[in-house]
Amino acid sequence: MEILIILAYGLVLFLLFIYNLGQLSLIVSYLRQKRRMAALREVSYIDAPDSKLPVVTVQLPVFNELYVAERLIDAVARLDYPRHKLEIQILDDSTDETVALIAGKVAQYQQQGLDIHHIRRPDRKGFKAGALAYGMERARGNFMAIFDADFLPDPDFLLRTMPHFEDDGVGIVQTRWTHLNEDYSMLTQLQAFGLNAHFFIEQGGRNAEGYFMNFNGTAGVWRRQAIRDAGGWSSDTLTEDLDLSYRAQLKGWRFVYREDIGSPAELPVEMNALKSQQYRWMKGAAECARKLMVKVMAAPQVPLRNKIHAFFHLISSSTFILVFLLAVLSVPMLVVRIQHPEYIFIFYLLGFFQVNLIILFLFYGIPFFREKSGGEVGRIGYYFPMYSSLMMGLSLHNTVAVLEGFMGRKTPFVRTPKFNVNTVGQSWQGNKYLSIDLSPALNWLTITEGLLTLYFLTGIAMAFYFGQYHMLVFHIMLTIGFGMVFLYSVTHARIRS
């Protein structure tokens, strides 16, 4: 039994190491692209004549967004773009008072001469993907700029993204998410820390090398023809953005990523809302891997190295399965260490995989150092272990989502409730959508997260009792992570009720 535990633990560490080697290559690619990024910053239509600018349709998919709908429409109405070449579609699937609120805003801006339309479908078939497809059929623009309800695009967004479409091979321009409420709480700070790594290292590195990359569902512009060539929006996965991105790239369409253009958005401030978002992203990624992996690997026009990176990209959510297995196996491994000191050589060999921590530190640290300055830089010693703990704490929840995705278990599209909470001290208590959109906190999953907190506390106690401290830091992080997820899930649910 001891050998089986060691082999299983070692295999998980090895698989995580292989995945992290792919992340390391993206770090290198990102650091090598400075000249390219500097050149992109010069691309702009800010001084271009109106005659050079194409017609753009801005699509705003909305469903029951009482707290942020007006803010979104006001921000899009301020876009600096010729009025006769700008169309705005509010794709409103709402079933509450959001409908009347949007209708009032649309009437206001129509009176000011803005080409803005309040589009209502007969049903919510296809959810967000269905709404975008429905709007595109009625759009007059050949380019679709898309923003989710919690985004506030800067006025020059279109003037800085549209020039890239002068290249007929470009199918999409994606921008980087920035954060309206990063400093609201520890939870939002940690989310921003993690998302920045994706938007700097992953998106920047993939785009620099011409690898497959993904539209992030919002804050980007699509060429209508690229959407059509790829087969259009599909709702058979929970991440319609990743799905369409890969299908478009398989058709030969190229992506441009503008790291220097920040698109501000609101981060979830409530744990169960974060869980809902994570569930959709993780399960949707697994569904896309199930749907697209064979097509990508069999595509004769795709170079081998692109296929390798696409493989790691599509299975990225599966790393939560490995993290969860590593966590669960760590306590039995500690028992093996205590009972079999003669295996010391094997334990030293396993210690090599601590290099995973170095890679992860670079992956998350480089974006942090780019964003912060002065005394803030030293806070990496807080953010990195706390973010790692949070993701460990979410590993069971995300593992369930990934397994459901691979097994093909279909569930409805559950949106993340929006709050319009941006500054410290603002309250989200009483948000009507929390009780509607989110499941009860005390379900079997949350209870298990609480029990796992006690499980890893046992590992800490064993370390002190037997004087075996090799896994102490890991078990402390796991205890903090699962404890944080459990306590926030319960306390936030009580506040919302």
Coordinates of C-alpha atoms in Angstrom, one line a residue:
M1 CA 0.0 0.0 0.0
E2 CA 2.8 2.4 0.8
I3 CA 4.4 1.9 -2.6
L4 CA 1.0 2.6 -4.3
I5 CA 0.7 5.9 -2.3
I6 CA 4.2 7.0 -3.3
L7 CA 3.6 6.1 -7.0
A8 CA 0.3 7.9 -7.1
Y9 CA 1.7 11.0 -5.4
G10 CA 4.8 11.0 -7.6
L11 CA 2.6 10.6 -10.8
V12 CA 0.5 13.5 -9.8
L13 CA 3.6 15.7 -9.1
F14 CA 5.1 14.6 -12.5
L15 CA 1.9 15.5 -14.5
L16 CA 1.7 18.9 -12.8
F17 CA 5.4 19.4 -13.7
I18 CA 4.7 18.6 -17.3
Y19 CA 1.9 21.1 -17.4
N20 CA 4.0 23.7 -15.7
L21 CA 6.7 23.3 -18.3
G22 CA 4.1 24.5 -20.8
Q23 CA 3.4 27.5 -18.6
L24 CA 7.2 28.1 -18.4
S25 CA 7.4 28.3 -22.2
L26 CA 4.6 30.9 -22.2
I27 CA 6.5 32.9 -19.6
V28 CA 9.6 32.9 -21.9
S29 CA 7.4 33.8 -25.0
Y30 CA 5.8 36.7 -23.1
L31 CA 9.1 38.1 -21.9
R32 CA 10.5 38.0 -25.5
Q33 CA 7.7 40.0 -27.0
K34 CA 8.4 43.5 -25.7
R35 CA 9.2 45.1 -29.1
R36 CA 6.0 43.6 -30.6
M37 CA 3.9 45.1 -27.8
A38 CA 5.5 48.5 -28.2
A39 CA 4.6 48.5 -31.9
L40 CA 1.0 47.6 -31.1
R41 CA 0.6 50.6 -28.8
E42 CA 1.1 52.8 -31.9
V43 CA -1.8 51.3 -33.7
S44 CA -4.8 53.6 -33.5
Y45 CA -7.6 55.3 -35.5
I46 CA -7.7 58.3 -33.1
D47 CA -6.6 60.8 -35.8
A48 CA -8.1 58.9 -38.7
P49 CA -10.9 60.4 -40.9
D50 CA -14.4 59.0 -40.4
S51 CA -14.4 57.6 -44.0
K52 CA -11.7 55.1 -43.0
L53 CA -13.7 53.6 -40.1
P54 CA -15.9 50.6 -40.7
V55 CA -19.4 50.2 -39.2
V56 CA -19.4 48.5 -35.8
T57 CA -22.2 46.9 -33.9
V58 CA -21.7 46.8 -30.1
Q59 CA -23.5 43.9 -28.6
L60 CA -24.5 43.9 -24.9
P61 CA -26.0 40.5 -23.8
V62 CA -28.0 41.2 -20.7
F63 CA -30.1 39.0 -18.4
N64 CA -31.6 40.5 -15.2
E65 CA -28.9 43.1 -14.6
L66 CA -30.8 45.6 -12.4
Y67 CA -27.7 46.9 -10.7
V68 CA -25.4 47.4 -13.7
A69 CA -27.4 47.8 -16.9
E70 CA -27.6 51.6 -16.8
R71 CA -23.9 51.9 -16.0
L72 CA -23.1 49.7 -19.0
I73 CA -25.3 51.5 -21.5
D74 CA -24.0 54.9 -20.3
A75 CA -20.4 53.7 -20.8
V76 CA -21.0 52.3 -24.3
A77 CA -22.9 55.5 -25.3
R78 CA -19.7 57.4 -24.5
L79 CA -17.6 55.5 -27.1
D80 CA -15.6 57.9 -29.2
Y81 CA -16.7 56.7 -32.7
P82 CA -18.6 58.3 -35.5
R83 CA -22.4 58.1 -34.7
H84 CA -23.4 57.1 -38.2
K85 CA -21.0 54.1 -38.0
L86 CA -21.9 52.9 -34.6
E87 CA -24.8 50.6 -33.7
I88 CA -25.6 49.4 -30.2
Q89 CA -27.7 46.3 -29.5
I90 CA -28.9 45.6 -26.0
L91 CA -29.7 41.9 -26.2
D92 CA -32.1 41.8 -23.3
D93 CA -33.3 38.4 -22.1
S94 CA -34.4 39.8 -18.7
T95 CA -37.5 38.7 -16.9
D96 CA -37.7 41.4 -14.2
E97 CA -37.7 45.2 -13.9
T98 CA -34.4 45.4 -15.8
V99 CA -36.5 45.4 -19.0
A100 CA -38.2 48.7 -18.1
L101 CA -35.0 50.2 -17.0
I102 CA -33.2 49.4 -20.3
A103 CA -36.2 50.6 -22.3
G104 CA -36.0 54.0 -20.6
K105 CA -32.3 54.3 -21.3
V106 CA -32.7 53.3 -24.9
A107 CA -35.4 55.9 -25.4
Q108 CA -33.2 58.5 -23.9
Y109 CA -30.3 57.8 -26.2
Q110 CA -32.4 57.4 -29.3
Q111 CA -33.7 60.9 -28.7
Q112 CA -30.0 62.0 -28.8
G113 CA -29.6 60.4 -32.2
L114 CA -27.8 57.3 -31.1
D115 CA -28.4 54.1 -33.2
I116 CA -29.3 52.0 -30.2
H117 CA -31.8 49.1 -30.1
H118 CA -33.5 47.2 -27.3
I119 CA -33.7 43.6 -28.7
R120 CA -36.0 41.1 -27.0
R121 CA -36.1 37.4 -28.0
P122 CA -39.2 35.2 -27.7
D123 CA -37.2 32.9 -25.5
R124 CA -33.8 32.4 -23.9
K125 CA -32.8 29.5 -26.2
G126 CA -29.0 29.2 -26.3
F127 CA -28.6 31.7 -23.4
K128 CA -25.7 34.1 -24.1
A129 CA -24.6 32.4 -27.3
G130 CA -28.2 32.4 -28.6
A131 CA -28.6 36.1 -27.8
L132 CA -25.4 37.0 -29.7
A133 CA -26.4 35.0 -32.7
Y134 CA -29.9 36.5 -32.7
G135 CA -28.4 40.0 -32.6
M136 CA -25.9 39.3 -35.3
E137 CA -28.7 38.3 -37.7
R138 CA -30.1 41.9 -37.2
A139 CA -26.8 43.8 -37.1
R140 CA -25.8 46.3 -39.7
G141 CA -22.1 46.2 -38.8
N142 CA -19.5 43.8 -40.1
F143 CA -17.7 43.9 -36.8
M144 CA -19.2 42.9 -33.4
A145 CA -17.8 44.4 -30.2
I146 CA -19.0 42.5 -27.2
F147 CA -19.3 43.6 -23.6
D148 CA -20.8 41.7 -20.6
A149 CA -23.0 43.6 -18.2
D150 CA -20.2 44.3 -15.6
F151 CA -17.8 46.0 -18.0
L152 CA -17.1 49.7 -18.6
P153 CA -15.2 50.2 -21.8
D154 CA -13.1 53.3 -22.2
P155 CA -14.2 55.8 -24.8
D156 CA -11.3 55.1 -27.1
F157 CA -11.8 51.3 -27.1
L158 CA -13.0 51.1 -30.8
L159 CA -10.5 53.6 -32.1
R160 CA -7.6 51.5 -30.7
T161 CA -8.9 48.0 -31.6
M162 CA -10.5 48.5 -35.1
P163 CA -7.3 49.3 -37.1
H164 CA -6.1 45.7 -36.7
F165 CA -9.0 44.6 -39.0
E166 CA -7.3 46.3 -42.0
D167 CA -5.5 42.9 -42.1
D168 CA -8.1 40.7 -43.8
G169 CA -6.8 37.7 -41.9
V170 CA -7.6 39.0 -38.4
G171 CA -10.8 37.6 -37.0
I172 CA -10.7 39.0 -33.5
V173 CA -9.1 41.6 -31.3
Q174 CA -9.1 40.8 -27.6
T175 CA -8.2 43.3 -24.8
R176 CA -7.1 42.8 -21.2
W177 CA -9.5 42.8 -18.3
T178 CA -8.8 45.3 -15.6
H179 CA -10.6 45.5 -12.3
L180 CA -13.0 48.1 -11.0
N181 CA -13.1 46.8 -7.5
E182 CA -9.8 45.1 -6.9
D183 CA -9.3 46.7 -3.5
Y184 CA -12.8 45.9 -2.2
S185 CA -11.7 42.9 -0.2
M186 CA -9.2 40.1 0.1
L187 CA -11.3 38.0 -2.1
T188 CA -11.3 40.5 -5.0
Q189 CA -7.6 41.2 -4.5
L190 CA -6.8 37.5 -4.9
Q191 CA -9.0 37.2 -8.0
A192 CA -7.3 40.1 -9.6
F193 CA -3.9 38.5 -8.8
G194 CA -4.9 35.3 -10.6
L195 CA -6.6 36.9 -13.6
N196 CA -3.6 39.2 -14.3
A197 CA -1.4 36.1 -14.8
H198 CA -3.9 34.9 -17.4
F199 CA -4.1 38.2 -19.2
F200 CA -0.4 39.0 -19.2
I201 CA 1.4 35.6 -19.4
E202 CA -1.1 33.2 -21.0
Q203 CA -2.8 35.5 -23.5
G204 CA 0.4 37.5 -24.2
G205 CA 2.6 34.5 -24.6
R206 CA 0.2 32.5 -26.8
N207 CA -0.5 35.5 -29.1
A208 CA 3.2 36.2 -29.4
E209 CA 3.9 32.7 -30.7
G210 CA 0.8 32.3 -32.9
Y211 CA -0.7 29.6 -30.6
F212 CA -4.4 29.0 -30.2
M213 CA -5.8 31.5 -27.8
N214 CA -9.3 32.2 -26.5
F215 CA -11.7 35.1 -26.7
N216 CA -12.6 35.9 -23.1
G217 CA -16.3 36.3 -23.8
T218 CA -16.2 40.1 -23.5
A219 CA -14.0 43.1 -24.1
G220 CA -13.2 42.1 -27.7
V221 CA -14.2 42.6 -31.3
W222 CA -15.1 39.9 -33.8
R223 CA -15.2 40.1 -37.6
R224 CA -18.7 38.9 -38.6
Q225 CA -17.3 36.7 -41.4
A226 CA -15.0 34.9 -38.9
I227 CA -18.0 34.0 -36.8
R228 CA -19.9 32.7 -39.8
D229 CA -16.9 30.8 -41.2
A230 CA -16.5 29.1 -37.8
G231 CA -20.1 27.9 -37.8
G232 CA -21.5 30.6 -35.6
W233 CA -22.2 30.8 -31.9
S234 CA -23.0 27.5 -30.3
S235 CA -24.6 26.9 -26.9
D236 CA -23.5 23.2 -26.5
T237 CA -20.8 24.1 -24.0
L238 CA -20.9 26.6 -21.1
T239 CA -17.9 28.5 -22.6
E240 CA -19.2 29.5 -26.0
D241 CA -16.3 32.0 -26.3
L242 CA -13.6 29.3 -26.0
D243 CA -15.5 27.0 -28.4
L244 CA -15.9 29.6 -31.1
S245 CA -12.3 30.8 -30.7
Y246 CA -10.9 27.4 -31.5
R247 CA -13.3 26.8 -34.4
A248 CA -12.4 30.2 -35.9
Q249 CA -8.6 29.5 -35.6
L250 CA -9.1 26.1 -37.2
K251 CA -10.5 28.0 -40.1
G252 CA -7.4 30.1 -40.3
W253 CA -8.5 33.3 -38.7
R254 CA -5.9 35.1 -36.6
F255 CA -6.2 36.8 -33.2
V256 CA -4.7 40.0 -32.0
Y257 CA -4.2 40.6 -28.3
R258 CA -3.9 44.1 -26.9
E259 CA -2.5 43.9 -23.5
D260 CA -2.1 47.6 -23.3
I261 CA -5.9 48.2 -23.7
G262 CA -7.5 47.7 -20.3
S263 CA -11.2 47.0 -20.2
P264 CA -12.5 47.6 -16.6
A265 CA -14.9 45.1 -15.1
E266 CA -16.3 44.1 -11.7
L267 CA -15.0 41.1 -9.8
P268 CA -17.4 38.9 -7.7
V269 CA -17.4 40.0 -4.1
E270 CA -19.3 37.0 -2.7
M271 CA -17.8 33.5 -2.5
N272 CA -20.8 31.6 -3.9
A273 CA -20.9 34.0 -6.9
L274 CA -17.2 33.2 -7.4
K275 CA -17.9 29.5 -7.2
S276 CA -20.6 29.9 -9.8
Q277 CA -18.2 31.7 -12.1
Q278 CA -15.5 29.1 -11.5
Y279 CA -17.9 26.2 -12.1
R280 CA -19.0 27.7 -15.5
W281 CA -15.4 28.3 -16.6
M282 CA -14.0 24.9 -15.5
K283 CA -16.9 22.8 -16.7
G284 CA -17.1 24.7 -20.0
A285 CA -13.3 24.3 -20.6
A286 CA -13.7 20.5 -20.1
E287 CA -16.7 20.4 -22.5
C288 CA -14.6 22.2 -25.1
A289 CA -11.7 19.8 -24.7
R290 CA -14.2 16.9 -25.2
K291 CA -15.6 18.6 -28.3
L292 CA -12.5 20.0 -29.9
M293 CA -9.4 18.1 -28.9
V294 CA -9.6 15.5 -31.7
K295 CA -10.3 18.1 -34.3
V296 CA -7.3 20.2 -33.3
M297 CA -4.9 17.2 -33.0
A298 CA -6.0 15.9 -36.4
A299 CA -5.8 19.3 -38.2
P300 CA -3.1 18.9 -40.9
Q301 CA -2.5 22.6 -41.1
V302 CA -1.7 23.1 -37.4
P303 CA 2.0 22.8 -36.5
L304 CA 3.0 20.3 -33.9
R305 CA 4.1 22.8 -31.3
N306 CA 0.7 24.6 -31.7
K307 CA -1.0 21.3 -31.1
I308 CA 1.0 20.7 -28.0
H309 CA 0.1 24.1 -26.5
A310 CA -3.5 23.7 -27.6
F311 CA -3.6 20.3 -25.7
F312 CA -2.3 22.0 -22.5
H313 CA -4.7 24.9 -23.0
L314 CA -7.8 22.8 -23.5
I315 CA -7.0 20.5 -20.5
S316 CA -5.9 23.4 -18.2
S317 CA -9.0 23.1 -16.0
S318 CA -8.1 19.5 -15.4
T319 CA -5.1 20.6 -13.3
F320 CA -7.6 21.1 -10.5
I321 CA -8.1 17.3 -10.5
L322 CA -4.4 16.9 -10.0
V323 CA -4.2 19.5 -7.3
F324 CA -7.1 17.9 -5.4
L325 CA -5.5 14.4 -5.7
L326 CA -2.2 15.8 -4.5
A327 CA -3.9 17.4 -1.5
V328 CA -5.8 14.3 -0.5
L329 CA -2.7 12.0 -0.9
S330 CA -0.5 14.4 1.1
V331 CA -1.7 13.1 4.5
P332 CA -1.1 9.4 3.6
M333 CA 2.3 10.4 2.2
L334 CA 3.1 12.0 5.6
V335 CA 2.2 8.8 7.3
V336 CA 4.5 6.9 4.9
R337 CA 7.3 9.4 5.7
I338 CA 6.8 8.8 9.4
Q339 CA 6.6 5.0 9.2
H340 CA 9.3 4.4 6.6
P341 CA 12.3 6.7 7.0
E342 CA 14.3 4.2 4.9
Y343 CA 12.5 5.6 1.8
I344 CA 14.5 8.8 2.3
F345 CA 16.0 8.6 -1.3
I346 CA 12.6 8.4 -2.8
F347 CA 11.5 11.4 -0.8
Y348 CA 14.5 13.4 -2.0
L349 CA 13.7 12.5 -5.6
L350 CA 10.1 13.7 -5.1
G351 CA 11.6 16.9 -3.7
F352 CA 12.8 17.8 -7.3
F353 CA 9.3 18.7 -8.2
Q354 CA 9.5 21.7 -5.9
V355 CA 10.5 23.4 -9.1
N356 CA 6.8 23.6 -9.8
L357 CA 6.7 26.3 -7.1
I358 CA 9.4 28.3 -8.9
I359 CA 7.5 28.2 -12.2
L360 CA 4.2 29.2 -10.5
F361 CA 5.9 32.0 -8.7
L362 CA 7.3 33.4 -12.0
F363 CA 3.9 32.9 -13.7
Y364 CA 2.0 34.9 -11.1
G365 CA 4.9 37.2 -9.9
I366 CA 5.9 38.7 -13.2
P367 CA 2.4 40.3 -13.9
F368 CA 2.3 41.4 -10.2
F369 CA 5.7 43.2 -10.5
R370 CA 4.5 44.8 -13.8
E371 CA 1.4 46.2 -12.2
K372 CA 2.8 47.2 -8.8
S373 CA 5.6 49.5 -7.7
G374 CA 7.4 50.7 -4.7
G375 CA 6.5 49.1 -1.4
E376 CA 3.6 47.2 -3.0
V377 CA 6.1 44.8 -4.7
G378 CA 6.9 43.1 -1.4
R379 CA 3.3 42.1 -1.0
I380 CA 3.9 39.2 -3.4
G381 CA 4.9 37.3 -0.2
Y382 CA 1.2 37.6 0.8
Y383 CA -0.6 37.4 -2.5
F384 CA 1.2 34.3 -3.9
P385 CA 0.6 31.9 -1.0
M386 CA -2.9 33.3 -0.3
Y387 CA -4.0 32.9 -3.9
S388 CA -2.5 29.5 -4.1
S389 CA -4.4 28.6 -0.9
L390 CA -7.6 29.9 -2.4
M391 CA -7.2 27.8 -5.6
M392 CA -6.4 24.7 -3.5
G393 CA -9.5 25.4 -1.5
L394 CA -11.6 25.5 -4.7
S395 CA -10.0 22.4 -6.1
L396 CA -12.8 20.0 -5.0
H397 CA -15.5 22.3 -6.3
N398 CA -13.7 22.8 -9.6
T399 CA -12.8 19.0 -9.9
V400 CA -16.5 18.2 -9.8
A401 CA -17.2 20.8 -12.5
V402 CA -14.4 19.4 -14.8
L403 CA -15.5 15.8 -14.3
E404 CA -19.1 16.8 -15.2
G405 CA -17.8 18.5 -18.3
F406 CA -15.8 15.5 -19.5
M407 CA -18.7 13.1 -18.8
G408 CA -21.0 15.3 -20.9
R409 CA -23.5 16.0 -18.0
K410 CA -25.5 19.0 -19.2
T411 CA -26.5 21.8 -16.8
P412 CA -28.1 25.2 -17.5
F413 CA -26.0 28.3 -18.1
V414 CA -25.8 30.0 -14.6
R415 CA -24.7 33.6 -14.8
T416 CA -22.6 35.3 -12.1
P417 CA -24.6 37.9 -10.2
K418 CA -23.4 41.5 -10.6
F419 CA -23.3 43.9 -7.7
N420 CA -22.2 47.4 -8.8
V421 CA -20.0 47.3 -5.7
N422 CA -16.7 49.1 -6.3
T423 CA -15.4 50.7 -3.2
V424 CA -14.6 49.5 0.3
G425 CA -17.6 49.8 2.6
Q426 CA -20.2 49.4 -0.1
S427 CA -22.7 46.7 0.8
W428 CA -24.0 43.9 -1.5
Q429 CA -26.4 42.6 1.1
G430 CA -29.9 42.5 -0.3
N431 CA -28.8 41.8 -3.9
K432 CA -32.0 40.1 -5.2
Y433 CA -30.1 37.8 -7.6
L434 CA -28.0 36.0 -5.0
S435 CA -30.9 33.9 -3.7
I436 CA -32.2 33.3 -7.2
D437 CA -29.0 32.4 -9.1
L438 CA -27.0 30.6 -6.5
S439 CA -27.5 27.2 -4.8
P440 CA -27.7 27.0 -1.0
A441 CA -24.3 27.2 0.7
L442 CA -24.8 24.2 2.9
N443 CA -24.8 21.6 0.2
W444 CA -22.8 18.4 0.2
L445 CA -19.9 20.2 -1.5
T446 CA -19.5 22.9 1.1
I447 CA -19.9 20.4 4.0
T448 CA -17.1 18.3 2.4
E449 CA -14.9 21.4 2.1
G450 CA -15.4 21.9 5.8
L451 CA -14.5 18.3 6.6
L452 CA -11.3 18.6 4.4
T453 CA -10.3 21.6 6.5
L454 CA -10.3 19.3 9.5
Y455 CA -8.5 16.6 7.5
F456 CA -5.6 18.9 6.7
L457 CA -5.5 20.2 10.3
T458 CA -4.9 16.6 11.2
G459 CA -1.8 16.7 8.9
I460 CA -0.6 19.8 10.7
A461 CA -1.1 18.1 14.1
M462 CA 0.8 15.0 12.9
A463 CA 3.7 17.1 11.7
F464 CA 4.2 18.6 15.2
Y465 CA 3.5 15.4 17.1
F466 CA 6.0 13.3 15.1
G467 CA 8.5 16.1 14.3
Q468 CA 8.0 15.6 10.5
Y469 CA 7.7 19.1 9.0
H470 CA 8.3 18.3 5.3
M471 CA 4.7 18.9 4.4
L472 CA 3.8 21.5 7.1
V473 CA 3.6 24.5 4.8
F474 CA 1.6 22.6 2.2
H475 CA -0.9 21.5 4.9
I476 CA -1.1 25.0 6.4
M477 CA -2.0 26.4 2.9
L478 CA -4.6 23.6 2.4
T479 CA -6.2 24.3 5.7
I480 CA -6.3 28.0 5.0
G481 CA -7.7 27.4 1.5
F482 CA -10.4 25.0 2.3
G483 CA -11.2 26.8 5.5
M484 CA -11.5 30.1 3.7
V485 CA -13.8 28.6 1.0
F486 CA -16.0 26.9 3.6
L487 CA -16.3 29.9 5.9
Y488 CA -16.9 32.4 3.2
S489 CA -19.5 30.1 1.5
V490 CA -21.4 29.8 4.8
T491 CA -21.1 33.4 6.1
H492 CA -21.8 35.0 2.7
A493 CA -24.9 32.9 2.3
R494 CA -26.1 34.0 5.7
I495 CA -25.6 37.7 4.8
R496 CA -27.4 37.3 1.5
S497 CA -30.4 35.7 3.1

